[in-house]
Amino acid sequence: MRLNNGEGAIISRGDWGFDEAVLGTSFSAEDPPYRPDIVVQANDVSDVVSAVQRAARDGLKISICSGGHSWSQNHIRDGGLLLDLSRLNRIEIDAGARTAIVGPGCLSGDFDAALAKQNLFFPVAHAYTVGMGGFLLQGGFGWNSRMVGVACESVSAVDVVLADGSLVHADETENADIYWAARGSGPGFFGVVVAFHLKLHSRPKFTGMKMQVFRIRHMEDVVRWANSVGPEVSPKVEFQMVFNRKALGIFSHGIEVVTPILADSRREARELVSFIDKSPVKKKASFTLPIIPLSLNRIMKAAEKVIFWPNTRWATDNMWLKNGPVDSLLPKIQHMVDTQPPPPAHTLWMNWNPISSARPDMAFSLESQTYFALYGGQQDKKDAEKHKNWATENARAMEENSIGVQLADENLARRSAPFMARENFEKLEMLRKKYDPDQRFFSYGDAS
Ligand SMILES: Cc1cc2nc3c(=O)[nH]c(=O)nc-3n(C[C@H](O)[C@H](O)[C@H](O)COP(=O)(O)OP(=O)(O)OC[C@H]3O[C@@H](n4cnc5c(N)ncnc54)[C@H](O)[C@@H]3O)c2cc1C
């Protein structure tokens, strides 16, 4: 390893600590059968510029990692220079202007904790350790995103190091096409974002959660109900269902209805989730809990303990479901259930139903009423191997029920699927040719 002023720490294959420097970047404990040639741990923007220049000089492709939460470990590629941005984690909040600047390596939970002190809010990711870099670039289904929009809609500008080593600022008026791409292209962005300029929001006065649990034999009734009630559920409620072989409280295969609420008061929260108490399936529930008041930060930390276990080999897949009846989907969900591995593997049904159908023109451009994701995590290597294809195979079986995938949980190296509107993808590829003509940056994983 070399520690060069102005270049960061540089660790090459064969150096002591090389494997740790590569695998230590990743939330998933999967150990892929390939490695980059070199890792650069940048400490600041000038280290990033030097790394990009070094890659050009040595003919290396660049992969990028901020928080390392890509389930597919998109940043660990075969060869090239892995640029680790986790140390670029600044948080600067201007409470008066209700704006902030964050580095890509800043963690969602750290940012939320800093905002909470000033009674401000940003739709950060649901788990504490998700990096703001990858999260914001791919769109970002964050806290209260049904209300305030996908997180990238609250990005007002980005600072980007391009393939030629230049540092540019991009917003609506300056380098507008780079700004367009930085809001939704995710792991296919053609530069290194070194800072995000953000618009902040008012912090909801009450946050809490209501839960209900069903045994898996009620799956059809519960899914039909969730699908029909979804469009009426208030955008202040994140109505989700988690399929789990050891569901909370019943310790057997079940469906956990999990509904965080971000409201103006506890009384409002009660009204907003009354649809659960009045539901036609309520009598079939094993139990229904009243609302539990919880800070977002506590929920974020709990999420990583309860379902997003660390030290786990994850193999995930996902889809935006076609809107409409679920009849043809139900047998496929039944197959997913029948083949579901033990925890922490789980499946998420998320009521998205965005209130804003008119999003700004940006790369992010694919969504539907319901998001469905399969998280095939196992801690034991043998189990992980055995269940590796569970998520991909079930997602493939559901392809005709889906319009494409969300980049948040992308698995494009194993199953290709659309992830933005066709015209947006064509525009993105045109911009890639303009800004990264030598394809210095790795693009999306490729299953073909
Ligand atoms: C436990 C867990 C919970 C999650 N919860 C949510 C959630 O609530 N909502 C949601 O929308 N998503 C969620 N995700 C998905 C997550 O947002 C994406 O995986 C996101 O890419 C993670 O960002 P990161 O910086 O941690 O990841 P990284 O793995 O560092 O980045 C992912 C990819 O983005 C690109 N990239 C990252 N940083 C930069 C940069 N600075 N410049 C250019 N390209 C860059 C690279 O191609 C990189 O491979 C979750 C993931 C996990 C593991």
Short mmCIF file of C-alpha atoms and ligand atoms in Angstrom, two decimals:
data_model
loop_
_atom_site.label_atom_id
_atom_site.label_comp_id
_atom_site.label_asym_id
_atom_site.label_seq_id
_atom_site.Cartn_x
_atom_site.Cartn_y
_atom_site.Cartn_z
CA MET A 1 0.00 0.00 0.00
CA ARG A 2 1.17 3.52 -0.74
CA LEU A 3 -0.12 6.63 0.96
CA ASN A 4 0.48 9.44 -1.49
CA ASN A 5 -0.43 12.99 -0.74
CA GLY A 6 -2.97 14.03 -3.35
CA GLU A 7 -3.64 10.47 -4.48
CA GLY A 8 -5.16 8.68 -1.46
CA ALA A 9 -4.17 5.18 -0.37
CA ILE A 10 -3.31 2.96 -3.32
CA ILE A 11 -3.48 -0.80 -2.84
CA SER A 12 -2.58 -3.18 -5.65
CA ARG A 13 -3.21 -6.90 -6.16
CA GLY A 14 -0.69 -8.82 -4.10
CA ASP A 15 -0.31 -6.04 -1.52
CA TRP A 16 -0.99 -6.90 2.09
CA GLY A 17 -4.63 -6.07 2.89
CA PHE A 18 -5.73 -6.01 -0.76
CA ASP A 19 -8.61 -8.50 -0.34
CA GLU A 20 -9.79 -6.67 2.77
CA ALA A 21 -9.69 -3.37 0.90
CA VAL A 22 -11.89 -4.86 -1.84
CA LEU A 23 -14.33 -6.96 0.20
CA GLY A 24 -14.47 -4.45 3.06
CA THR A 25 -16.27 -2.04 0.75
CA SER A 26 -19.26 -4.33 0.38
CA PHE A 27 -22.40 -4.74 2.51
CA SER A 28 -22.94 -8.19 1.01
CA ALA A 29 -20.51 -10.81 2.32
CA GLU A 30 -20.44 -12.51 -1.07
CA ASP A 31 -16.84 -13.11 -2.20
CA PRO A 32 -16.93 -12.86 -6.00
CA PRO A 33 -14.41 -14.84 -8.05
CA TYR A 34 -12.75 -11.72 -9.47
CA ARG A 35 -10.92 -8.64 -8.29
CA PRO A 36 -9.96 -5.17 -9.54
CA ASP A 37 -6.27 -4.56 -10.29
CA ILE A 38 -5.98 -1.69 -7.88
CA VAL A 39 -7.98 0.01 -5.13
CA VAL A 40 -7.75 3.74 -4.48
CA GLN A 41 -9.13 4.95 -1.16
CA ALA A 42 -9.73 8.63 -1.81
CA ASN A 43 -9.68 11.14 1.03
CA ASP A 44 -10.80 14.18 -0.92
CA VAL A 45 -11.71 15.49 -4.35
CA SER A 46 -8.11 15.93 -5.49
CA ASP A 47 -7.49 12.23 -4.76
CA VAL A 48 -10.45 11.44 -7.00
CA VAL A 49 -9.10 13.61 -9.82
CA SER A 50 -5.69 11.90 -9.50
CA ALA A 51 -7.27 8.46 -9.56
CA VAL A 52 -9.21 9.23 -12.72
CA GLN A 53 -6.03 10.59 -14.35
CA ARG A 54 -4.08 7.51 -13.22
CA ALA A 55 -6.74 5.20 -14.71
CA ALA A 56 -6.55 7.05 -18.04
CA ARG A 57 -2.75 6.89 -18.03
CA ASP A 58 -2.65 3.17 -17.20
CA GLY A 59 -5.60 2.22 -19.42
CA LEU A 60 -7.72 1.00 -16.50
CA LYS A 61 -11.49 1.06 -16.31
CA ILE A 62 -12.97 2.58 -13.15
CA SER A 63 -15.58 1.15 -10.81
CA ILE A 64 -16.95 3.29 -7.98
CA CYS A 65 -18.08 2.61 -4.47
CA SER A 66 -19.59 5.02 -1.95
CA GLY A 67 -21.46 3.10 0.78
CA GLY A 68 -20.97 -0.32 -0.85
CA HIS A 69 -24.63 -1.32 -0.49
CA SER A 70 -25.11 -2.45 -4.07
CA TRP A 71 -26.63 -5.91 -3.51
CA SER A 72 -24.98 -7.08 -6.72
CA GLN A 73 -21.60 -5.68 -5.63
CA ASN A 74 -21.62 -3.72 -8.86
CA HIS A 75 -18.34 -2.02 -7.92
CA ILE A 76 -16.32 -5.24 -7.70
CA ARG A 77 -15.41 -5.93 -11.31
CA ASP A 78 -12.86 -8.03 -13.09
CA GLY A 79 -9.81 -5.77 -13.39
CA GLY A 80 -9.65 -1.99 -13.37
CA LEU A 81 -9.37 0.61 -10.64
CA LEU A 82 -11.84 0.46 -7.76
CA LEU A 83 -12.37 3.96 -6.42
CA ASP A 84 -13.51 3.83 -2.79
CA LEU A 85 -15.28 7.09 -1.85
CA SER A 86 -16.43 6.07 1.63
CA ARG A 87 -14.17 8.70 3.25
CA LEU A 88 -15.84 11.52 1.29
CA ASN A 89 -18.58 11.68 3.89
CA ARG A 90 -19.00 15.38 4.67
CA ILE A 91 -22.34 16.72 5.86
CA GLU A 92 -22.90 20.50 5.66
CA ILE A 93 -26.36 21.74 6.59
CA ASP A 94 -27.58 25.29 6.03
CA ALA A 95 -30.70 25.26 8.19
CA GLY A 96 -31.76 28.79 7.19
CA ALA A 97 -31.63 28.04 3.49
CA ARG A 98 -32.95 24.50 4.05
CA THR A 99 -30.15 23.07 1.94
CA ALA A 100 -27.30 20.65 2.52
CA ILE A 101 -24.18 19.38 0.80
CA VAL A 102 -23.25 15.76 1.38
CA GLY A 103 -20.35 13.65 0.22
CA PRO A 104 -21.15 10.35 -1.55
CA GLY A 105 -19.74 8.32 1.35
CA CYS A 106 -22.09 9.89 3.89
CA LEU A 107 -24.39 7.28 5.46
CA SER A 108 -28.17 7.70 5.30
CA GLY A 109 -28.53 7.28 9.07
CA ASP A 110 -25.76 9.78 9.90
CA PHE A 111 -27.36 12.36 7.64
CA ASP A 112 -30.79 11.78 9.16
CA ALA A 113 -29.37 12.08 12.69
CA ALA A 114 -27.74 15.42 11.79
CA LEU A 115 -30.98 16.69 10.24
CA ALA A 116 -33.09 15.57 13.20
CA LYS A 117 -31.09 17.90 15.46
CA GLN A 118 -32.24 20.82 13.31
CA ASN A 119 -35.79 19.53 12.87
CA LEU A 120 -35.17 19.12 9.13
CA PHE A 121 -35.72 16.17 6.87
CA PHE A 122 -34.44 14.43 3.74
CA PRO A 123 -35.84 11.23 2.22
CA VAL A 124 -32.80 9.08 3.09
CA ALA A 125 -32.73 5.30 2.58
CA HIS A 126 -34.55 3.03 5.02
CA ALA A 127 -31.47 1.35 6.48
CA TYR A 128 -28.83 3.27 8.47
CA THR A 129 -25.68 2.31 6.59
CA VAL A 130 -26.82 2.83 2.98
CA GLY A 131 -24.46 5.29 1.27
CA MET A 132 -25.95 8.52 -0.06
CA GLY A 133 -23.83 8.19 -3.26
CA GLY A 134 -25.37 5.11 -4.84
CA PHE A 135 -28.76 5.78 -3.23
CA LEU A 136 -29.20 9.25 -4.76
CA LEU A 137 -27.85 8.28 -8.17
CA GLN A 138 -30.30 5.43 -8.67
CA GLY A 139 -33.37 7.51 -7.74
CA GLY A 140 -33.85 6.64 -4.11
CA PHE A 141 -37.00 5.29 -2.52
CA GLY A 142 -36.40 7.03 0.79
CA TRP A 143 -38.39 7.77 3.92
CA ASN A 144 -41.55 9.67 3.00
CA SER A 145 -40.75 9.40 -0.71
CA ARG A 146 -44.38 8.80 -1.54
CA MET A 147 -44.97 12.30 -0.13
CA VAL A 148 -41.84 14.28 -1.07
CA GLY A 149 -40.74 12.34 -4.15
CA VAL A 150 -37.88 10.02 -4.99
CA ALA A 151 -34.75 11.28 -3.26
CA CYS A 152 -33.06 12.42 -6.47
CA GLU A 153 -35.89 14.92 -6.98
CA SER A 154 -34.44 16.74 -3.98
CA VAL A 155 -30.96 16.90 -5.55
CA SER A 156 -30.48 20.47 -6.82
CA ALA A 157 -26.93 20.02 -8.16
CA VAL A 158 -23.99 17.62 -8.29
CA ASP A 159 -20.22 18.11 -8.46
CA VAL A 160 -18.74 15.52 -10.80
CA VAL A 161 -15.26 14.41 -11.86
CA LEU A 162 -15.55 13.41 -15.51
CA ALA A 163 -13.50 10.85 -17.45
CA ASP A 164 -11.05 13.55 -18.61
CA GLY A 165 -10.31 14.44 -14.98
CA SER A 166 -12.20 17.74 -15.04
CA LEU A 167 -14.34 18.74 -12.06
CA VAL A 168 -17.70 20.20 -13.10
CA HIS A 169 -20.79 21.52 -11.35
CA ALA A 170 -24.11 20.41 -12.85
CA ASP A 171 -27.58 21.75 -12.16
CA GLU A 172 -30.67 22.80 -14.09
CA THR A 173 -28.83 25.52 -16.02
CA GLU A 174 -25.16 24.49 -16.00
CA ASN A 175 -24.24 21.11 -17.54
CA ALA A 176 -27.94 20.30 -17.44
CA ASP A 177 -27.50 16.99 -19.29
CA ILE A 178 -25.10 15.69 -16.61
CA TYR A 179 -27.59 16.80 -13.94
CA TRP A 180 -30.34 14.96 -15.86
CA ALA A 181 -28.28 11.74 -15.91
CA ALA A 182 -27.22 11.97 -12.25
CA ARG A 183 -30.87 11.68 -11.21
CA GLY A 184 -31.67 8.05 -11.94
CA SER A 185 -28.85 6.43 -13.93
CA GLY A 186 -27.50 4.76 -10.78
CA PRO A 187 -24.72 2.24 -11.45
CA GLY A 188 -24.56 3.38 -15.08
CA PHE A 189 -23.53 6.99 -14.40
CA PHE A 190 -20.53 8.15 -16.47
CA GLY A 191 -18.56 10.15 -13.89
CA VAL A 192 -17.70 10.33 -10.21
CA VAL A 193 -20.07 12.39 -8.08
CA VAL A 194 -18.01 13.97 -5.32
CA ALA A 195 -20.77 16.11 -3.78
CA PHE A 196 -24.56 16.30 -3.83
CA HIS A 197 -26.35 19.62 -3.21
CA LEU A 198 -29.70 18.88 -1.61
CA LYS A 199 -33.00 20.58 -0.88
CA LEU A 200 -34.30 19.84 2.61
CA HIS A 201 -37.85 19.36 3.83
CA SER A 202 -39.88 19.86 7.01
CA ARG A 203 -39.53 17.00 9.44
CA PRO A 204 -42.76 15.06 10.05
CA LYS A 205 -43.88 15.66 13.64
CA PHE A 206 -44.84 12.06 14.35
CA THR A 207 -43.15 8.89 13.18
CA GLY A 208 -44.18 5.40 14.15
CA MET A 209 -45.16 2.00 12.89
CA LYS A 210 -48.14 -0.33 12.88
CA MET A 211 -47.77 -4.08 12.35
CA GLN A 212 -49.98 -7.03 11.59
CA VAL A 213 -48.98 -10.62 10.91
CA PHE A 214 -50.70 -13.35 8.85
CA ARG A 215 -49.90 -17.01 8.45
CA ILE A 216 -48.77 -17.80 4.91
CA ARG A 217 -51.90 -19.86 4.16
CA HIS A 218 -53.77 -16.55 3.85
CA MET A 219 -51.39 -15.30 1.14
CA GLU A 220 -53.96 -15.01 -1.68
CA ASP A 221 -56.49 -13.06 0.37
CA VAL A 222 -53.84 -10.78 1.82
CA VAL A 223 -52.21 -10.01 -1.54
CA ARG A 224 -55.58 -9.34 -3.20
CA TRP A 225 -56.46 -6.96 -0.36
CA ALA A 226 -53.09 -5.17 -0.48
CA ASN A 227 -53.36 -4.76 -4.24
CA SER A 228 -56.86 -3.32 -4.10
CA VAL A 229 -56.41 -1.03 -1.09
CA GLY A 230 -52.98 0.30 -2.16
CA PRO A 231 -54.11 3.27 -4.28
CA GLU A 232 -56.27 4.57 -1.39
CA VAL A 233 -53.52 4.41 1.24
CA SER A 234 -52.30 7.88 2.25
CA PRO A 235 -48.87 8.84 0.89
CA LYS A 236 -47.85 9.49 4.50
CA VAL A 237 -48.04 5.73 5.07
CA GLU A 238 -45.40 3.32 3.78
CA PHE A 239 -47.55 0.23 3.45
CA GLN A 240 -45.30 -2.82 2.97
CA MET A 241 -45.59 -6.55 3.36
CA VAL A 242 -42.66 -8.81 4.13
CA PHE A 243 -42.84 -12.53 3.35
CA ASN A 244 -40.70 -14.31 5.89
CA ARG A 245 -40.24 -17.97 6.86
CA LYS A 246 -39.94 -16.89 10.49
CA ALA A 247 -42.43 -14.08 10.70
CA LEU A 248 -42.46 -11.88 13.76
CA GLY A 249 -44.43 -13.28 16.67
CA ILE A 250 -45.61 -16.49 14.93
CA PHE A 251 -42.07 -17.80 14.25
CA SER A 252 -43.32 -19.62 11.18
CA HIS A 253 -43.92 -18.80 7.53
CA GLY A 254 -45.98 -15.65 7.34
CA ILE A 255 -46.61 -12.19 5.99
CA GLU A 256 -45.67 -9.19 8.12
CA VAL A 257 -47.68 -6.09 7.27
CA VAL A 258 -45.29 -3.29 8.19
CA THR A 259 -46.56 0.26 7.95
CA PRO A 260 -44.31 3.13 8.99
CA ILE A 261 -46.27 6.38 9.23
CA LEU A 262 -44.85 9.91 8.93
CA ALA A 263 -47.64 12.19 10.07
CA ASP A 264 -48.40 15.51 11.73
CA SER A 265 -49.69 13.91 14.94
CA ARG A 266 -50.36 10.58 16.58
CA ARG A 267 -54.06 11.13 16.10
CA GLU A 268 -53.58 11.67 12.36
CA ALA A 269 -51.37 8.56 12.24
CA ARG A 270 -54.18 6.49 13.80
CA GLU A 271 -56.63 7.67 11.17
CA LEU A 272 -54.18 7.03 8.34
CA VAL A 273 -53.71 3.36 9.24
CA SER A 274 -57.32 2.68 10.17
CA PHE A 275 -57.62 0.86 6.83
CA ILE A 276 -55.71 -2.00 8.50
CA ASP A 277 -58.17 -2.25 11.38
CA LYS A 278 -61.15 -2.06 9.04
CA SER A 279 -59.78 -4.47 6.45
CA PRO A 280 -61.78 -7.49 5.24
CA VAL A 281 -58.79 -9.74 6.09
CA LYS A 282 -58.27 -8.45 9.62
CA LYS A 283 -60.00 -11.47 11.19
CA LYS A 284 -57.49 -13.76 9.51
CA ALA A 285 -54.52 -11.96 11.09
CA SER A 286 -52.61 -13.80 13.82
CA PHE A 287 -52.26 -10.45 15.57
CA THR A 288 -52.44 -6.70 14.97
CA LEU A 289 -50.39 -4.28 17.03
CA PRO A 290 -51.35 -0.69 17.80
CA ILE A 291 -49.12 2.10 16.49
CA ILE A 292 -45.71 2.17 18.15
CA PRO A 293 -44.08 5.64 18.16
CA LEU A 294 -40.47 5.30 16.94
CA SER A 295 -37.86 7.72 15.66
CA LEU A 296 -36.74 7.13 12.10
CA ASN A 297 -33.21 6.61 13.30
CA ARG A 298 -34.36 3.76 15.56
CA ILE A 299 -36.32 2.15 12.74
CA MET A 300 -33.30 2.46 10.44
CA LYS A 301 -31.02 0.76 12.94
CA ALA A 302 -33.65 -1.90 13.69
CA ALA A 303 -34.08 -2.68 9.97
CA GLU A 304 -30.48 -3.84 9.78
CA LYS A 305 -30.90 -6.03 12.84
CA VAL A 306 -34.23 -7.53 11.87
CA ILE A 307 -34.13 -8.14 8.12
CA PHE A 308 -30.98 -6.70 6.53
CA TRP A 309 -28.49 -8.78 8.46
CA PRO A 310 -24.83 -7.95 7.91
CA ASN A 311 -22.30 -10.75 7.24
CA THR A 312 -24.77 -12.21 4.78
CA ARG A 313 -24.28 -13.32 1.20
CA TRP A 314 -27.08 -11.57 -0.66
CA ALA A 315 -28.51 -12.50 -4.05
CA THR A 316 -31.46 -10.22 -4.84
CA ASP A 317 -33.82 -9.38 -7.68
CA ASN A 318 -36.80 -7.12 -8.08
CA MET A 319 -39.53 -5.72 -10.30
CA TRP A 320 -42.12 -3.03 -10.74
CA LEU A 321 -45.37 -4.99 -11.07
CA LYS A 322 -47.83 -4.21 -13.84
CA ASN A 323 -50.79 -2.28 -12.45
CA GLY A 324 -54.07 -4.18 -12.30
CA PRO A 325 -55.44 -7.51 -11.08
CA VAL A 326 -53.06 -10.02 -9.53
CA ASP A 327 -54.78 -13.27 -10.64
CA SER A 328 -51.99 -14.41 -12.95
CA LEU A 329 -49.36 -13.34 -10.39
CA LEU A 330 -50.70 -15.31 -7.42
CA PRO A 331 -49.51 -18.79 -8.53
CA LYS A 332 -46.04 -17.29 -9.06
CA ILE A 333 -46.05 -15.73 -5.62
CA GLN A 334 -47.12 -19.13 -4.29
CA HIS A 335 -44.09 -20.68 -6.00
CA MET A 336 -41.84 -17.97 -4.53
CA VAL A 337 -43.31 -18.79 -1.09
CA ASP A 338 -42.90 -22.57 -1.54
CA THR A 339 -39.25 -22.18 -2.48
CA GLN A 340 -38.42 -19.36 -0.04
CA PRO A 341 -35.17 -19.89 1.91
CA PRO A 342 -34.98 -19.26 5.67
CA PRO A 343 -34.21 -15.76 7.06
CA PRO A 344 -32.67 -13.40 6.46
CA ALA A 345 -34.07 -14.15 2.98
CA HIS A 346 -37.34 -12.29 2.56
CA THR A 347 -39.61 -10.80 -0.06
CA LEU A 348 -41.00 -7.28 -0.07
CA TRP A 349 -44.36 -6.09 -1.45
CA MET A 350 -44.22 -2.31 -1.33
CA ASN A 351 -47.20 -0.10 -2.00
CA TRP A 352 -45.65 2.68 -4.10
CA ASN A 353 -48.61 4.39 -5.78
CA PRO A 354 -46.80 7.71 -6.24
CA ILE A 355 -48.87 10.84 -5.68
CA SER A 356 -46.87 12.78 -8.20
CA SER A 357 -47.32 11.30 -11.65
CA ALA A 358 -45.52 14.32 -13.15
CA ARG A 359 -41.91 13.91 -12.12
CA PRO A 360 -39.26 16.27 -13.50
CA ASP A 361 -37.48 15.22 -16.67
CA MET A 362 -34.61 13.08 -15.40
CA ALA A 363 -33.08 9.66 -16.05
CA PHE A 364 -35.31 8.03 -13.40
CA SER A 365 -38.41 7.15 -15.38
CA LEU A 366 -39.79 3.72 -14.53
CA GLU A 367 -42.23 3.01 -11.72
CA SER A 368 -45.63 1.48 -11.07
CA GLN A 369 -48.12 1.08 -8.25
CA THR A 370 -46.32 -1.82 -6.62
CA TYR A 371 -42.69 -2.71 -6.09
CA PHE A 372 -41.83 -6.36 -5.49
CA ALA A 373 -38.33 -7.42 -4.41
CA LEU A 374 -36.74 -10.72 -3.47
CA TYR A 375 -33.81 -10.61 -1.05
CA GLY A 376 -32.11 -14.00 -1.06
CA GLY A 377 -29.64 -13.63 1.78
CA GLN A 378 -27.91 -16.50 3.59
CA GLN A 379 -25.11 -16.42 6.13
CA ASP A 380 -23.76 -19.90 5.63
CA LYS A 381 -21.70 -20.33 2.44
CA LYS A 382 -23.33 -23.68 1.59
CA ASP A 383 -26.85 -22.32 2.08
CA ALA A 384 -26.00 -19.24 0.08
CA GLU A 385 -24.85 -21.44 -2.82
CA LYS A 386 -27.96 -23.62 -2.56
CA HIS A 387 -30.36 -20.66 -2.65
CA LYS A 388 -28.36 -18.40 -4.94
CA ASN A 389 -30.83 -18.62 -7.82
CA TRP A 390 -34.02 -18.29 -5.76
CA ALA A 391 -34.44 -14.53 -6.30
CA THR A 392 -33.45 -14.52 -9.98
CA GLU A 393 -35.49 -17.58 -10.97
CA ASN A 394 -38.64 -16.38 -9.26
CA ALA A 395 -38.22 -12.89 -10.70
CA ARG A 396 -37.74 -14.40 -14.17
CA ALA A 397 -40.93 -16.41 -13.76
CA MET A 398 -42.80 -13.17 -13.02
CA GLU A 399 -41.43 -11.22 -15.98
CA GLU A 400 -44.74 -11.02 -17.80
CA ASN A 401 -46.29 -9.45 -14.69
CA SER A 402 -43.67 -6.74 -14.55
CA ILE A 403 -42.67 -3.60 -16.48
CA GLY A 404 -39.01 -3.66 -15.43
CA VAL A 405 -36.72 -3.31 -12.45
CA GLN A 406 -35.68 -0.67 -9.96
CA LEU A 407 -31.94 0.08 -9.92
CA ALA A 408 -31.94 0.20 -6.09
CA ASP A 409 -31.95 -3.58 -5.90
CA GLU A 410 -30.54 -4.28 -9.36
CA ASN A 411 -29.30 -7.67 -10.42
CA LEU A 412 -28.52 -6.81 -14.05
CA ALA A 413 -25.42 -8.97 -14.22
CA ARG A 414 -27.65 -12.03 -13.74
CA ARG A 415 -30.95 -10.96 -15.33
CA SER A 416 -31.35 -8.09 -17.75
CA ALA A 417 -34.57 -6.07 -17.73
CA PRO A 418 -35.60 -2.49 -18.53
CA PHE A 419 -34.84 0.01 -15.75
CA MET A 420 -35.79 3.33 -17.37
CA ALA A 421 -38.00 4.52 -20.22
CA ARG A 422 -36.54 3.54 -23.61
CA GLU A 423 -36.03 7.16 -24.74
CA ASN A 424 -34.27 7.98 -21.46
CA PHE A 425 -31.95 5.01 -21.88
CA GLU A 426 -31.12 6.13 -25.43
CA LYS A 427 -30.39 9.65 -24.19
CA LEU A 428 -28.20 8.29 -21.40
CA GLU A 429 -26.16 6.19 -23.83
CA MET A 430 -25.72 9.26 -26.08
CA LEU A 431 -24.46 11.26 -23.09
CA ARG A 432 -22.12 8.43 -22.17
CA LYS A 433 -20.50 8.66 -25.63
CA LYS A 434 -20.13 12.42 -25.17
CA TYR A 435 -18.71 12.42 -21.62
CA ASP A 436 -16.97 9.06 -21.48
CA PRO A 437 -15.93 8.32 -25.07
CA ASP A 438 -13.28 5.77 -24.05
CA GLN A 439 -15.68 3.99 -21.66
CA ARG A 440 -13.38 4.69 -18.73
CA PHE A 441 -16.22 3.94 -16.30
CA PHE A 442 -17.80 0.51 -15.97
CA SER A 443 -21.46 0.68 -16.89
CA TYR A 444 -24.38 -1.56 -15.91
CA GLY A 445 -23.81 -5.24 -15.21
CA ASP A 446 -24.53 -7.25 -18.33
CA ALA A 447 -26.28 -10.62 -18.24
CA SER A 448 -26.04 -11.15 -22.00
C1 LIG B 1 -29.59 -2.81 3.68
C2 LIG B 1 -29.99 -2.04 2.46
C3 LIG B 1 -31.09 -1.20 2.50
C4 LIG B 1 -31.48 -0.47 1.39
N1 LIG B 1 -32.55 0.39 1.46
C5 LIG B 1 -32.90 1.12 0.39
C6 LIG B 1 -34.00 2.04 0.44
O1 LIG B 1 -34.64 2.20 1.46
N2 LIG B 1 -34.31 2.72 -0.68
C7 LIG B 1 -33.61 2.59 -1.84
O2 LIG B 1 -33.92 3.25 -2.82
N3 LIG B 1 -32.57 1.75 -1.91
C8 LIG B 1 -32.20 1.01 -0.84
N4 LIG B 1 -31.15 0.14 -0.93
C9 LIG B 1 -30.44 0.04 -2.20
C10 LIG B 1 -29.34 1.10 -2.23
O3 LIG B 1 -29.90 2.38 -2.28
C11 LIG B 1 -28.47 0.91 -3.46
O4 LIG B 1 -27.83 -0.32 -3.41
C12 LIG B 1 -27.44 2.04 -3.56
O5 LIG B 1 -26.72 1.90 -4.75
C13 LIG B 1 -26.52 2.00 -2.37
O6 LIG B 1 -25.67 3.10 -2.37
P1 LIG B 1 -24.19 2.92 -1.83
O7 LIG B 1 -23.47 4.17 -2.08
O8 LIG B 1 -24.23 2.37 -0.46
O9 LIG B 1 -23.73 1.74 -2.78
P2 LIG B 1 -22.46 1.48 -3.69
O10 LIG B 1 -22.41 0.00 -3.78
O11 LIG B 1 -21.29 2.19 -3.18
O12 LIG B 1 -22.89 2.11 -5.06
C14 LIG B 1 -23.70 1.43 -5.99
C15 LIG B 1 -23.25 1.83 -7.39
O13 LIG B 1 -23.57 3.20 -7.63
C16 LIG B 1 -22.52 3.82 -8.36
N5 LIG B 1 -21.96 4.88 -7.53
C17 LIG B 1 -21.93 4.92 -6.18
N6 LIG B 1 -21.40 6.07 -5.77
C18 LIG B 1 -21.09 6.77 -6.87
C19 LIG B 1 -20.52 8.06 -7.08
N7 LIG B 1 -20.20 8.85 -6.05
N8 LIG B 1 -20.32 8.48 -8.34
C20 LIG B 1 -20.66 7.69 -9.38
N9 LIG B 1 -21.21 6.47 -9.25
C21 LIG B 1 -21.42 6.01 -8.00
C22 LIG B 1 -21.49 2.75 -8.67
O14 LIG B 1 -21.76 2.23 -9.95
C23 LIG B 1 -21.75 1.72 -7.60
O15 LIG B 1 -21.39 0.43 -8.00
C24 LIG B 1 -30.75 -0.60 0.17
C25 LIG B 1 -29.64 -1.46 0.12
C26 LIG B 1 -29.26 -2.17 1.26
C27 LIG B 1 -28.08 -3.09 1.18
#
